[in-house]
Coordinates of N, CA, C and O in Angstrom, one line a residue:
M1 N 0.8 -1.4 -0.1 CA 0.0 -0.1 0.2 C 1.0 1.2 0.0 O 1.7 1.4 0.5
I2 N 0.3 2.6 -0.6 CA 1.3 3.7 -1.1 C 0.5 4.3 0.4 O -0.6 3.9 1.1
G3 N 1.8 5.1 1.5 CA 1.4 5.5 2.1 C 0.8 6.8 2.1 O 0.7 7.1 0.7
L4 N 0.3 7.6 3.2 CA 0.4 8.7 2.8 C 0.3 10.1 3.6 O -0.1 11.0 3.9
G5 N 1.5 10.4 3.1 CA 2.6 11.3 3.4 C 2.1 12.6 2.7 O 1.3 12.1 1.9
S6 N 2.6 13.3 3.1 CA 2.4 14.7 2.7 C 2.5 14.3 1.0 O 2.4 15.4 0.0
S7 N 4.0 13.6 0.4 CA 4.0 13.8 -1.0 C 3.1 12.8 -1.6 O 3.4 12.9 -3.1
D8 N 2.0 12.2 -1.4 CA 0.9 11.3 -2.2 C 0.0 12.1 -2.1 O -1.0 11.5 -3.1
V9 N 0.0 13.6 -1.0 CA -1.2 14.1 -1.7 C -1.1 14.7 -3.2 O -0.7 15.1 -3.7
G10 N -2.9 14.1 -3.5 CA -3.3 14.2 -5.2 C -2.6 12.9 -6.0 O -3.2 13.4 -6.9
A11 N -1.9 12.0 -5.5 CA -1.8 11.3 -6.3 C -2.5 10.4 -6.4 O -3.7 10.0 -5.7
P12 N -2.7 9.7 -7.2 CA -4.3 8.8 -7.8 C -4.0 7.5 -6.8 O -3.3 7.0 -6.6
D13 N -5.0 7.0 -6.7 CA -5.1 5.8 -6.0 C -4.6 4.4 -6.8 O -4.5 4.7 -8.2
P14 N -3.4 3.6 -5.5 CA -2.9 2.6 -6.1 C -4.0 2.1 -7.0 O -4.8 1.3 -6.6
Q15 N -3.5 1.4 -8.3 CA -4.7 0.4 -9.1 C -4.2 -1.2 -8.6 O -3.0 -1.7 -8.6
R16 N -5.1 -2.0 -8.4 CA -4.9 -3.4 -8.4 C -5.7 -4.3 -9.7 O -6.8 -3.6 -10.2
T17 N -5.4 -5.2 -10.2 CA -6.0 -6.0 -11.4 C -6.4 -7.7 -10.5 O -5.9 -7.9 -10.6
I18 N -7.6 -7.2 -10.5 CA -8.3 -8.7 -10.0 C -9.4 -9.3 -11.0 O -10.1 -9.1 -12.2
G19 N -9.8 -10.6 -10.7 CA -10.5 -11.2 -11.2 C -11.4 -11.9 -10.5 O -11.1 -12.2 -9.4
V20 N -12.4 -12.7 -10.6 CA -13.5 -13.6 -9.8 C -13.8 -14.7 -10.7 O -14.1 -14.7 -12.0
A21 N -13.3 -16.2 -9.8 CA -13.6 -17.1 -11.0 C -14.0 -18.7 -9.9 O -13.9 -18.3 -8.6
V22 N -14.6 -19.2 -11.0 CA -14.7 -20.9 -9.8 C -13.7 -21.2 -10.2 O -13.5 -21.8 -11.3
P23 N -13.1 -22.2 -8.9 CA -12.1 -22.5 -9.6 C -12.3 -24.1 -10.0 O -13.3 -24.7 -9.4
I24 N -11.5 -24.7 -10.8 CA -12.0 -26.5 -10.7 C -11.1 -27.2 -9.7 O -9.9 -26.8 -10.0
P25 N -12.1 -27.4 -9.1 CA -11.0 -28.5 -8.6 C -9.9 -30.1 -8.8 O -10.3 -29.9 -10.0
A26 N -9.2 -30.3 -7.8 CA -8.1 -31.5 -8.2 C -9.1 -32.7 -8.5 O -10.0 -33.0 -7.7
P27 N -8.6 -33.4 -9.2 CA -7.6 -33.7 -10.1 C -7.2 -33.0 -11.3 O -7.2 -32.6 -12.5
F28 N -9.2 -32.0 -11.6 CA -9.2 -31.7 -12.9 C -8.1 -30.3 -13.6 O -8.3 -30.3 -14.3
G29 N -8.5 -29.7 -12.4 CA -8.0 -28.6 -12.3 C -6.5 -28.8 -12.6 O -5.9 -28.0 -13.7
T30 N -5.9 -29.5 -12.0 CA -4.4 -29.5 -12.3 C -4.0 -30.3 -13.7 O -3.2 -30.3 -14.4
E31 N -5.1 -31.2 -13.8 CA -4.8 -32.2 -14.9 C -4.8 -31.3 -16.4 O -4.6 -31.6 -17.1
L32 N -5.6 -30.2 -16.0 CA -6.1 -29.3 -17.5 C -4.8 -28.4 -17.3 O -4.5 -28.2 -18.8
Q33 N -4.5 -27.7 -16.7 CA -3.1 -26.7 -16.4 C -2.5 -27.5 -17.0 O -1.7 -26.9 -18.1
R34 N -2.0 -28.8 -16.9 CA -1.0 -29.6 -17.4 C -1.4 -29.9 -19.3 O -0.3 -29.6 -19.6
W35 N -2.4 -30.1 -19.7 CA -2.8 -30.0 -20.6 C -2.5 -28.7 -21.2 O -1.8 -28.5 -22.6
R36 N -2.4 -27.7 -20.6 CA -2.1 -26.1 -21.3 C -0.4 -25.9 -21.4 O 0.3 -25.6 -22.4
E37 N 0.0 -26.6 -20.2 CA 1.7 -26.6 -20.5 C 1.8 -27.3 -22.1 O 2.7 -27.3 -22.4
V38 N 1.1 -28.7 -22.0 CA 2.0 -29.5 -23.4 C 1.8 -28.6 -24.3 O 2.2 -28.8 -25.3
F39 N 0.7 -28.0 -24.3 CA 0.0 -27.0 -25.4 C 1.0 -25.9 -26.2 O 0.6 -25.4 -26.9
G40 N 1.8 -25.3 -24.8 CA 3.0 -24.3 -25.1 C 2.4 -23.3 -25.1 O 3.3 -22.3 -24.9
D41 N 1.1 -23.4 -24.4 CA 0.5 -21.9 -23.9 C 1.3 -21.5 -23.0 O 1.5 -21.6 -22.0
P42 N 1.8 -20.2 -22.7 CA 3.0 -19.5 -21.6 C 2.2 -19.2 -20.8 O 3.1 -18.4 -19.3
L43 N 1.1 -19.2 -20.5 CA 0.3 -18.7 -19.4 C -0.4 -19.7 -18.9 O -0.7 -19.8 -17.5
A44 N 0.0 -20.9 -18.8 CA 0.1 -22.1 -18.5 C 0.3 -22.4 -16.6 O -0.4 -22.8 -15.7
R45 N 0.6 -21.7 -16.3 CA 1.6 -21.7 -15.0 C 1.4 -20.3 -14.2 O 1.4 -20.5 -13.5
S46 N 0.8 -19.7 -14.7 CA 0.3 -18.4 -14.3 C -1.1 -18.1 -13.7 O -1.3 -17.1 -13.4
I47 N -1.9 -18.8 -14.7 CA -3.2 -18.7 -14.3 C -3.6 -20.1 -13.7 O -3.5 -20.7 -14.5
P48 N -4.5 -20.1 -12.3 CA -4.9 -21.4 -11.9 C -6.1 -22.0 -12.7 O -6.7 -21.0 -13.5
T49 N -6.4 -23.1 -13.5 CA -7.8 -23.4 -14.2 C -8.8 -22.8 -13.8 O -8.9 -23.5 -12.1
H50 N -9.6 -22.4 -14.1 CA -11.2 -21.9 -13.5 C -12.4 -21.5 -14.5 O -11.8 -21.9 -15.8
I51 N -13.2 -21.4 -14.4 CA -14.4 -20.4 -15.1 C -14.5 -19.4 -14.4 O -15.0 -19.2 -13.5
T52 N -14.5 -18.1 -15.4 CA -14.1 -16.8 -15.6 C -14.9 -16.4 -15.0 O -16.4 -16.1 -15.5
L53 N -15.7 -15.5 -13.9 CA -16.5 -15.0 -13.6 C -17.0 -13.2 -14.0 O -17.6 -12.6 -13.9
L54 N -15.7 -12.8 -13.6 CA -15.5 -11.6 -14.0 C -13.7 -11.3 -14.3 O -12.8 -11.6 -14.3
P55 N -13.6 -10.6 -15.7 CA -12.7 -10.3 -16.3 C -11.2 -10.0 -15.5 O -12.0 -9.3 -14.6
P56 N -10.0 -9.9 -16.2 CA -9.0 -9.3 -15.5 C -9.9 -7.9 -15.7 O -10.5 -7.2 -16.8
T57 N -10.0 -7.2 -14.1 CA -10.6 -5.8 -14.1 C -10.0 -4.7 -12.9 O -8.9 -5.1 -11.9
P58 N -9.0 -3.7 -13.8 CA -8.2 -2.8 -12.9 C -9.0 -2.2 -11.8 O -10.5 -1.6 -12.0
V59 N -8.6 -1.9 -10.4 CA -9.3 -1.0 -9.3 C -8.6 -0.6 -8.5 O -7.7 -1.1 -8.5
A60 N -9.2 0.6 -8.1 CA -8.1 1.4 -7.4 C -8.5 0.5 -5.9 O -9.5 0.0 -5.4
A61 N -7.1 0.2 -5.0 CA -6.7 -0.5 -4.0 C -7.7 -0.5 -3.0 O -8.1 -1.2 -2.4
P62 N -8.4 1.1 -2.6 CA -9.0 1.2 -1.7 C -10.2 0.8 -1.4 O -11.5 0.4 -0.9
A63 N -11.0 0.5 -2.8 CA -12.3 0.1 -3.4 C -12.3 -1.5 -2.8 O -13.5 -2.0 -3.0
L64 N -11.3 -2.2 -3.0 CA -11.0 -3.1 -2.3 C -12.2 -4.2 -1.3 O -12.9 -5.4 -1.5
E65 N -11.9 -3.3 -0.1 CA -13.3 -3.8 0.7 C -14.6 -3.9 0.7 O -15.1 -4.5 0.5
A66 N -15.0 -2.5 -0.2 CA -16.6 -3.0 -0.9 C -16.5 -4.3 -1.9 O -17.7 -4.6 -2.2
I67 N -15.6 -4.7 -2.8 CA -15.7 -5.3 -3.8 C -15.9 -6.8 -2.9 O -16.9 -7.2 -3.4
E68 N -14.9 -6.6 -1.9 CA -15.4 -8.0 -0.7 C -16.7 -7.8 -0.6 O -17.1 -9.4 -0.1
A69 N -17.2 -6.9 0.4 CA -18.5 -7.0 0.9 C -19.5 -7.7 -0.2 O -20.0 -8.2 0.4
H70 N -19.4 -7.2 -1.3 CA -20.1 -7.0 -2.4 C -20.4 -8.5 -3.0 O -21.6 -9.4 -2.8
L71 N -19.0 -9.3 -3.0 CA -18.9 -10.9 -3.2 C -19.3 -12.0 -2.3 O -20.0 -12.6 -2.5
R72 N -19.4 -11.2 -0.6 CA -19.9 -12.0 0.5 C -21.2 -11.9 0.6 O -21.8 -13.0 0.3
D73 N -21.7 -10.9 -0.1 CA -22.9 -10.9 0.0 C -23.6 -11.8 -1.4 O -24.5 -11.8 -1.5
V74 N -23.0 -11.9 -2.4 CA -23.4 -12.7 -3.7 C -23.4 -13.9 -3.4 O -24.4 -14.5 -3.5
A75 N -22.3 -14.2 -2.7 CA -22.2 -15.7 -2.1 C -23.3 -16.0 -1.3 O -23.8 -17.2 -1.5
A76 N -23.5 -15.2 -0.1 CA -24.5 -15.6 0.8 C -25.8 -16.1 0.1 O -26.4 -16.7 1.0
T77 N -26.1 -15.6 -0.9 CA -27.8 -15.8 -1.4 C -27.3 -17.2 -2.3 O -28.5 -17.4 -2.8
E78 N -26.1 -17.7 -2.6 CA -25.8 -18.7 -3.9 C -26.0 -20.0 -3.0 O -25.9 -20.1 -1.5
R79 N -26.6 -21.2 -3.9 CA -26.4 -22.4 -3.1 C -25.7 -23.3 -3.8 O -25.4 -23.0 -5.3
G80 N -24.8 -24.6 -3.6 CA -23.8 -25.0 -4.7 C -25.4 -25.7 -5.9 O -26.2 -26.0 -6.2
F81 N -24.0 -26.1 -6.8 CA -24.4 -26.3 -8.2 C -23.5 -27.6 -8.7 O -22.0 -27.3 -8.4
A82 N -23.7 -28.3 -9.6 CA -22.6 -29.0 -10.7 C -22.7 -28.8 -11.8 O -23.0 -28.1 -12.4
I83 N -21.4 -28.7 -12.2 CA -20.6 -28.2 -13.1 C -19.8 -29.6 -13.8 O -19.8 -30.6 -13.5
R84 N -20.7 -30.3 -15.6 CA -20.2 -30.9 -15.9 C -19.5 -30.8 -17.0 O -19.9 -29.5 -17.8
L85 N -17.9 -30.7 -17.3 CA -17.1 -30.3 -18.5 C -17.0 -31.6 -19.7 O -17.5 -32.6 -18.8
R86 N -17.8 -30.8 -21.0 CA -17.4 -32.1 -21.8 C -17.6 -32.3 -23.2 O -17.6 -30.7 -24.0
G87 N -16.4 -32.1 -24.0 CA -15.9 -31.6 -25.4 C -15.2 -30.6 -25.4 O -14.8 -29.8 -24.1
T88 N -14.5 -29.9 -26.5 CA -13.7 -29.1 -26.7 C -14.8 -28.2 -27.4 O -15.5 -28.7 -28.4
A89 N -14.5 -27.1 -27.6 CA -15.1 -25.9 -28.9 C -14.3 -24.8 -28.3 O -13.3 -24.5 -28.4
T90 N -14.7 -24.1 -29.2 CA -13.4 -22.7 -30.6 C -14.4 -21.1 -30.0 O -15.3 -21.4 -30.7
F91 N -13.4 -20.3 -30.1 CA -13.9 -18.6 -30.7 C -13.6 -18.8 -31.6 O -14.2 -17.7 -32.0
R92 N -12.4 -19.4 -32.1 CA -12.4 -18.9 -33.9 C -13.3 -18.9 -34.9 O -14.8 -19.6 -34.6
P93 N -13.5 -17.9 -35.2 CA -12.1 -16.7 -35.9 C -12.1 -15.9 -34.6 O -11.5 -14.5 -35.0
V94 N -13.4 -15.3 -34.1 CA -13.2 -14.0 -33.5 C -11.9 -13.7 -32.5 O -11.8 -13.1 -32.2
S95 N -12.2 -15.0 -31.5 CA -10.9 -15.0 -30.7 C -10.0 -16.4 -31.0 O -10.8 -17.4 -30.7
P96 N -8.7 -16.2 -30.5 CA -8.1 -17.2 -31.0 C -8.0 -18.3 -29.7 O -6.8 -18.5 -29.0
V97 N -8.9 -19.0 -29.2 CA -9.2 -19.2 -28.4 C -9.7 -21.1 -28.1 O -10.8 -21.3 -28.9
V98 N -9.1 -22.4 -27.6 CA -9.9 -23.6 -27.5 C -10.0 -23.6 -26.2 O -9.3 -23.6 -25.2
F99 N -10.8 -24.2 -25.9 CA -11.9 -24.4 -24.6 C -12.6 -25.9 -24.1 O -12.8 -26.2 -25.1
V100 N -12.7 -26.1 -22.7 CA -13.5 -27.2 -22.1 C -15.0 -26.8 -22.4 O -15.0 -25.5 -21.8
S101 N -15.9 -27.5 -23.2 CA -17.4 -26.7 -22.6 C -18.1 -26.7 -21.2 O -17.7 -28.3 -21.0
L102 N -18.8 -26.8 -21.1 CA -19.7 -26.7 -20.2 C -20.6 -27.3 -20.7 O -21.8 -26.8 -21.3
A103 N -21.1 -28.8 -19.7 CA -22.6 -29.1 -20.5 C -23.4 -29.2 -19.4 O -25.0 -29.7 -19.5
E104 N -23.1 -28.9 -18.5 CA -24.0 -29.0 -17.0 C -23.6 -27.4 -16.5 O -21.9 -27.8 -16.0
G105 N -24.5 -27.0 -15.8 CA -24.0 -25.8 -14.7 C -23.7 -24.3 -15.8 O -23.2 -23.1 -15.0
V106 N -24.5 -24.1 -16.9 CA -23.8 -23.1 -17.6 C -25.1 -22.0 -17.3 O -24.7 -20.9 -16.7
G107 N -26.4 -22.2 -17.2 CA -27.3 -21.4 -16.3 C -26.9 -20.5 -15.5 O -26.7 -19.2 -14.8
E108 N -26.3 -21.4 -14.2 CA -26.3 -21.3 -12.5 C -24.8 -20.1 -12.7 O -24.4 -19.0 -12.2
C109 N -23.8 -20.7 -14.0 CA -22.7 -19.6 -13.5 C -23.3 -18.6 -14.8 O -22.2 -17.1 -14.4
E110 N -24.4 -18.0 -15.1 CA -24.6 -17.4 -16.1 C -25.3 -16.0 -15.0 O -25.1 -15.2 -15.0
R111 N -25.9 -16.7 -14.1 CA -26.6 -16.2 -13.2 C -25.8 -15.8 -12.2 O -25.6 -14.2 -11.8
L112 N -24.3 -16.5 -11.9 CA -23.6 -16.1 -10.9 C -22.7 -15.2 -11.0 O -22.5 -13.8 -10.4
E113 N -22.4 -15.0 -12.9 CA -21.9 -14.2 -13.3 C -22.4 -12.8 -13.2 O -21.8 -11.6 -12.7
R114 N -23.8 -12.6 -13.6 CA -24.9 -11.1 -13.4 C -24.4 -10.8 -12.1 O -24.6 -9.4 -11.8
K115 N -24.7 -11.4 -11.1 CA -24.8 -11.0 -9.9 C -23.3 -10.6 -9.4 O -23.3 -9.0 -8.6
V116 N -22.4 -11.1 -10.0 CA -20.7 -10.7 -9.4 C -20.7 -9.4 -10.3 O -20.1 -8.4 -10.1
R117 N -20.9 -8.8 -11.2 CA -20.9 -8.1 -12.3 C -22.0 -7.0 -12.3 O -22.3 -6.8 -13.2
S118 N -22.2 -6.9 -10.7 CA -23.0 -5.6 -10.2 C -22.5 -4.8 -9.5 O -21.5 -5.2 -9.0
G119 N -23.3 -3.4 -9.0 CA -22.8 -2.5 -7.4 C -21.0 -2.5 -8.3 O -21.5 -1.7 -9.4
P120 N -20.5 -2.5 -7.6 CA -19.0 -1.7 -7.4 C -18.1 -2.7 -8.8 O -17.0 -1.8 -9.3
L121 N -18.9 -3.5 -9.4 CA -18.0 -4.7 -9.8 C -18.9 -4.4 -11.8 O -18.7 -5.5 -12.1
S122 N -19.7 -3.2 -11.7 CA -20.2 -3.0 -13.0 C -19.8 -2.3 -13.9 O -19.3 -1.3 -14.4
V123 N -19.0 -4.0 -14.7 CA -18.1 -3.5 -15.8 C -18.4 -3.7 -17.0 O -19.5 -4.9 -17.1
S124 N -18.2 -3.4 -18.2 CA -18.7 -4.2 -19.9 C -18.0 -4.8 -19.9 O -17.0 -4.7 -19.9
L125 N -18.3 -5.2 -20.6 CA -18.0 -6.6 -21.5 C -17.5 -6.6 -22.7 O -18.3 -6.0 -23.4
R126 N -16.2 -7.1 -23.4 CA -15.8 -7.0 -24.4 C -16.8 -7.9 -25.5 O -17.3 -7.3 -26.5
F127 N -17.3 -9.1 -25.1 CA -17.7 -10.3 -25.5 C -18.7 -10.3 -25.1 O -19.1 -10.5 -23.2
P128 N -19.5 -11.1 -25.4 CA -20.9 -11.5 -24.3 C -20.1 -12.8 -23.6 O -19.3 -13.7 -24.0
Y129 N -20.8 -12.9 -22.1 CA -20.4 -14.0 -20.7 C -20.4 -15.6 -21.8 O -21.6 -15.3 -22.4
H130 N -19.7 -16.3 -21.6 CA -19.7 -17.9 -22.0 C -19.0 -18.8 -21.4 O -17.5 -18.7 -21.7
P131 N -19.1 -19.2 -20.3 CA -18.8 -20.3 -19.3 C -17.6 -20.9 -19.9 O -18.5 -21.7 -20.8
H132 N -16.5 -21.2 -19.5 CA -15.9 -22.1 -20.2 C -14.5 -22.5 -19.4 O -14.1 -21.6 -18.5
V133 N -13.7 -23.3 -20.4 CA -12.3 -23.6 -19.3 C -11.3 -23.7 -20.3 O -11.5 -24.3 -21.3
T134 N -10.2 -22.9 -20.4 CA -9.6 -22.1 -21.0 C -8.2 -23.1 -21.7 O -7.7 -23.6 -20.1
L135 N -8.4 -24.3 -22.6 CA -7.3 -25.1 -22.8 C -6.2 -24.3 -23.7 O -4.9 -24.6 -23.4
A136 N -6.2 -23.5 -24.4 CA -5.1 -23.1 -25.5 C -5.5 -21.2 -25.8 O -7.0 -21.3 -26.0
H137 N -4.6 -20.5 -26.1 CA -4.8 -19.1 -25.8 C -3.4 -18.5 -26.8 O -2.7 -18.6 -26.5
E138 N -4.0 -17.8 -27.9 CA -3.2 -17.2 -28.6 C -1.8 -18.0 -29.4 O -0.9 -17.2 -29.0
L139 N -2.6 -19.0 -29.7 CA -1.1 -20.3 -30.2 C -1.5 -20.4 -31.7 O -2.4 -19.6 -32.0
G140 N -1.0 -20.7 -32.5 CA -0.9 -21.0 -33.6 C -1.7 -22.0 -34.4 O -2.5 -22.6 -33.2
D141 N -2.5 -21.6 -35.4 CA -3.9 -22.5 -35.7 C -3.5 -24.3 -35.3 O -4.4 -25.1 -35.5
Q142 N -2.2 -24.6 -36.0 CA -2.0 -25.9 -35.3 C -1.8 -26.9 -34.2 O -2.7 -27.8 -33.8
V143 N -1.8 -25.9 -33.5 CA -1.3 -26.0 -31.7 C -3.1 -26.2 -31.2 O -3.8 -26.6 -30.6
L144 N -4.2 -24.9 -31.9 CA -5.5 -24.8 -31.6 C -5.7 -25.9 -32.2 O -6.7 -26.5 -31.0
D145 N -5.5 -26.2 -33.4 CA -6.1 -28.0 -33.7 C -6.1 -29.2 -32.7 O -7.1 -29.9 -32.6
R146 N -4.8 -29.1 -32.8 CA -4.4 -30.2 -31.6 C -5.2 -30.4 -30.7 O -5.6 -31.3 -29.6
A147 N -4.7 -29.5 -30.0 CA -6.2 -29.0 -28.5 C -6.9 -29.5 -28.4 O -8.0 -30.2 -27.9
F148 N -7.9 -28.7 -29.4 CA -9.3 -28.8 -30.2 C -9.8 -30.8 -30.3 O -10.5 -31.5 -29.5
K149 N -8.8 -31.3 -30.7 CA -9.3 -32.6 -30.7 C -8.8 -33.7 -30.3 O -8.9 -34.6 -29.4
E150 N -7.5 -33.0 -29.3 CA -7.0 -34.0 -28.1 C -7.8 -34.2 -26.7 O -8.2 -35.5 -26.5
L151 N -8.5 -33.1 -26.6 CA -9.4 -33.2 -25.1 C -11.1 -33.2 -25.6 O -12.2 -32.8 -25.4
A152 N -10.9 -33.7 -26.8 CA -12.6 -33.7 -27.7 C -13.6 -34.7 -26.6 O -14.6 -34.5 -26.7
H153 N -13.5 -35.3 -26.2 CA -14.1 -36.9 -26.0 C -13.8 -36.3 -24.2 O -14.1 -37.2 -22.6
Y154 N -13.0 -35.1 -23.3 CA -12.4 -34.9 -22.3 C -14.1 -34.3 -21.5 O -15.2 -33.9 -22.2
E155 N -14.6 -35.2 -20.0 CA -15.5 -34.9 -19.3 C -14.9 -35.4 -17.6 O -14.1 -35.9 -17.6
A156 N -15.8 -34.6 -17.0 CA -15.3 -34.7 -15.7 C -16.8 -33.8 -15.0 O -17.3 -32.9 -16.0
R157 N -17.1 -33.9 -13.7 CA -18.5 -33.6 -13.1 C -17.7 -33.4 -11.6 O -17.2 -33.9 -11.1
F158 N -18.1 -32.1 -11.1 CA -17.7 -31.5 -10.0 C -18.9 -30.9 -9.0 O -19.5 -30.0 -9.7
P159 N -18.8 -30.8 -7.9 CA -20.0 -29.5 -7.4 C -19.0 -28.2 -6.9 O -17.9 -28.3 -7.2
V160 N -19.9 -27.4 -7.0 CA -19.4 -25.7 -7.0 C -19.9 -25.6 -6.0 O -21.5 -25.4 -5.5
R161 N -19.4 -25.2 -4.7 CA -19.7 -24.9 -3.2 C -19.3 -23.1 -3.4 O -19.7 -22.7 -1.7
G162 N -18.5 -23.1 -4.1 CA -18.2 -21.1 -4.1 C -17.4 -20.4 -5.0 O -17.5 -21.6 -6.0
F163 N -16.9 -19.7 -5.1 CA -16.1 -18.5 -6.0 C -14.7 -17.8 -5.3 O -14.8 -18.0 -3.9
G164 N -13.8 -17.6 -6.1 CA -13.0 -17.0 -5.5 C -12.1 -15.5 -6.5 O -12.9 -15.2 -7.1
L165 N -11.9 -14.3 -5.3 CA -10.9 -13.7 -5.7 C -9.8 -13.7 -6.0 O -8.8 -14.5 -4.7
Y166 N -9.4 -13.5 -7.4 CA -8.3 -13.8 -7.9 C -7.4 -12.1 -7.9 O -8.1 -10.8 -8.7
E167 N -5.7 -12.2 -7.9 CA -5.0 -10.3 -7.9 C -3.6 -10.6 -8.8 O -3.2 -11.9 -8.7
H168 N -3.6 -9.7 -9.3 CA -2.7 -10.5 -10.6 C -1.5 -9.6 -10.1 O -1.5 -8.4 -10.1
G169 N -0.4 -10.4 -9.8 CA 1.1 -10.3 -9.6 C 1.7 -9.0 -10.1 O 1.7 -9.3 -11.4
S170 N 2.8 -9.0 -10.2 CA 3.6 -7.6 -10.9 C 4.6 -8.4 -11.1 O 5.0 -8.5 -12.3
D171 N 4.7 -10.3 -10.6 CA 4.9 -11.1 -11.8 C 4.4 -12.2 -12.5 O 4.6 -12.5 -13.3
G172 N 3.0 -10.9 -12.9 CA 2.2 -11.3 -13.8 C 1.8 -12.9 -13.2 O 0.6 -13.8 -14.3
V173 N 1.9 -13.6 -12.5 CA 0.9 -14.8 -12.0 C -0.4 -14.5 -11.0 O -0.3 -13.6 -10.5
W174 N -1.5 -15.3 -11.6 CA -2.9 -14.8 -10.5 C -3.1 -15.5 -9.5 O -2.4 -17.1 -9.4
R175 N -3.2 -15.1 -8.3 CA -3.0 -16.2 -7.3 C -4.3 -15.6 -6.5 O -4.8 -14.4 -6.7
P176 N -5.2 -16.9 -5.5 CA -6.8 -16.5 -4.7 C -6.1 -15.3 -3.6 O -4.9 -15.1 -3.1
R177 N -6.8 -14.4 -3.5 CA -7.0 -13.6 -2.6 C -7.6 -13.9 -1.4 O -7.3 -13.4 -0.2
R178 N -9.0 -14.2 -1.8 CA -10.3 -14.1 -0.9 C -10.9 -15.3 -1.7 O -11.8 -15.5 -2.8
E179 N -11.6 -16.5 -0.6 CA -12.8 -17.7 -1.2 C -14.2 -17.4 -0.6 O -14.2 -16.5 0.3
F180 N -14.8 -17.3 -1.7 CA -16.2 -17.0 -1.0 C -17.5 -18.1 -0.9 O -17.9 -18.2 -2.4
P181 N -17.2 -18.9 0.4 CA -18.1 -20.2 0.3 C -19.8 -19.4 -0.2 O -20.1 -18.3 0.3
F182 N -20.7 -20.5 -1.1 CA -21.9 -20.4 -0.7 C -22.6 -20.4 0.6 O -22.2 -20.9 1.2
G183 N -23.7 -19.7 0.9 CA -24.5 -19.4 2.1 C -25.5 -19.9 2.1 O -25.9 -20.5 3.5
A184 N -26.5 -20.3 1.2 CA -27.6 -20.9 1.2 C -27.7 -22.2 1.2 O -29.0 -23.3 1.6
G185 N -26.4 -23.0 1.2 CA -26.3 -24.7 1.2 C -27.2 -25.0 0.2 O -27.4 -24.6 -0.4
G186 N -27.6 -26.4 0.1 CA -28.0 -27.4 -0.6 C -26.9 -27.9 -1.9 O -25.8 -27.6 -1.5
G187 N -27.8 -28.0 -3.1 CA -26.7 -28.0 -4.1 C -26.1 -29.8 -3.4 O -26.8 -30.4 -2.6
P188 N -25.2 -30.1 -4.5 CA -24.3 -31.2 -4.7 C -23.7 -31.4 -3.4 O -22.1 -32.0 -3.8
A189 N -23.5 -31.1 -2.4 CA -22.6 -30.8 -1.3 C -22.1 -32.1 -1.4 O -21.1 -32.4 -0.3
E190 N -22.8 -33.0 -1.4 CA -22.4 -34.6 -0.7 C -21.5 -35.8 -1.8 O -20.7 -36.2 -1.9
D191 N -21.7 -34.7 -3.1 CA -20.9 -35.5 -4.4 C -19.3 -34.5 -4.7 O -19.6 -33.8 -4.3
G192 N -18.4 -35.5 -5.0 CA -17.0 -35.1 -5.3 C -16.8 -35.1 -6.3 O -17.6 -35.4 -7.3
P193 N -15.8 -34.7 -6.7 CA -15.3 -34.8 -7.7 C -15.3 -36.0 -8.7 O -14.8 -37.0 -8.5
E194 N -15.4 -35.8 -10.0 CA -15.9 -37.6 -10.7 C -15.4 -37.8 -12.2 O -16.1 -36.6 -12.7
R195 N -14.6 -38.6 -12.6 CA -14.4 -39.0 -14.1 C -15.8 -39.6 -14.8 O -16.3 -39.9 -14.0
T196 N -16.5 -38.4 -15.6 CA -17.6 -39.0 -16.6 C -17.0 -39.6 -17.7 O -18.4 -40.1 -18.4
G197 N -16.0 -39.5 -17.9 CA -15.9 -40.0 -19.4 C -14.4 -40.5 -19.6 O -14.1 -40.8 -18.4

């Protein structure tokens, strides 16, 4: 944090870059991160495997307290749900991305994204929201084709019991800042991650 000495008077608030996401649990998160490394994605080790709810967003450091309160309020009204990952898809030609698709949990992620992206996090999106798990990003067409084919039959299912706030470090690595467990209970709490394919 920047101090509040006389030299700081009139200085802009320090900025942080944050994101909000549903983490992909073990063993699937680690597995998909390894695949991202295999495809040569330079961001593979810098980004935990996730489903984005809020893309990278610059915020003033003093706003973080209100943002965390907002996220606590959102999480408190939610209940657990299941996500099933199945197969691959791509955003090409609009964007050079290959991803694992959601076959279950899309509506819940869309609802959660709308709630997260409100209040102090009311920001515009560059593209319409589409929940997914990135496999390869901004790589050559041959690599993107390979990612698309090699995980075409990928399947996994796991319960979602909350989401996380992440912060982008000066070293380019995204790290969890805080977890926000759902407060309304219910959902597939008794189910653990399972291989479905």
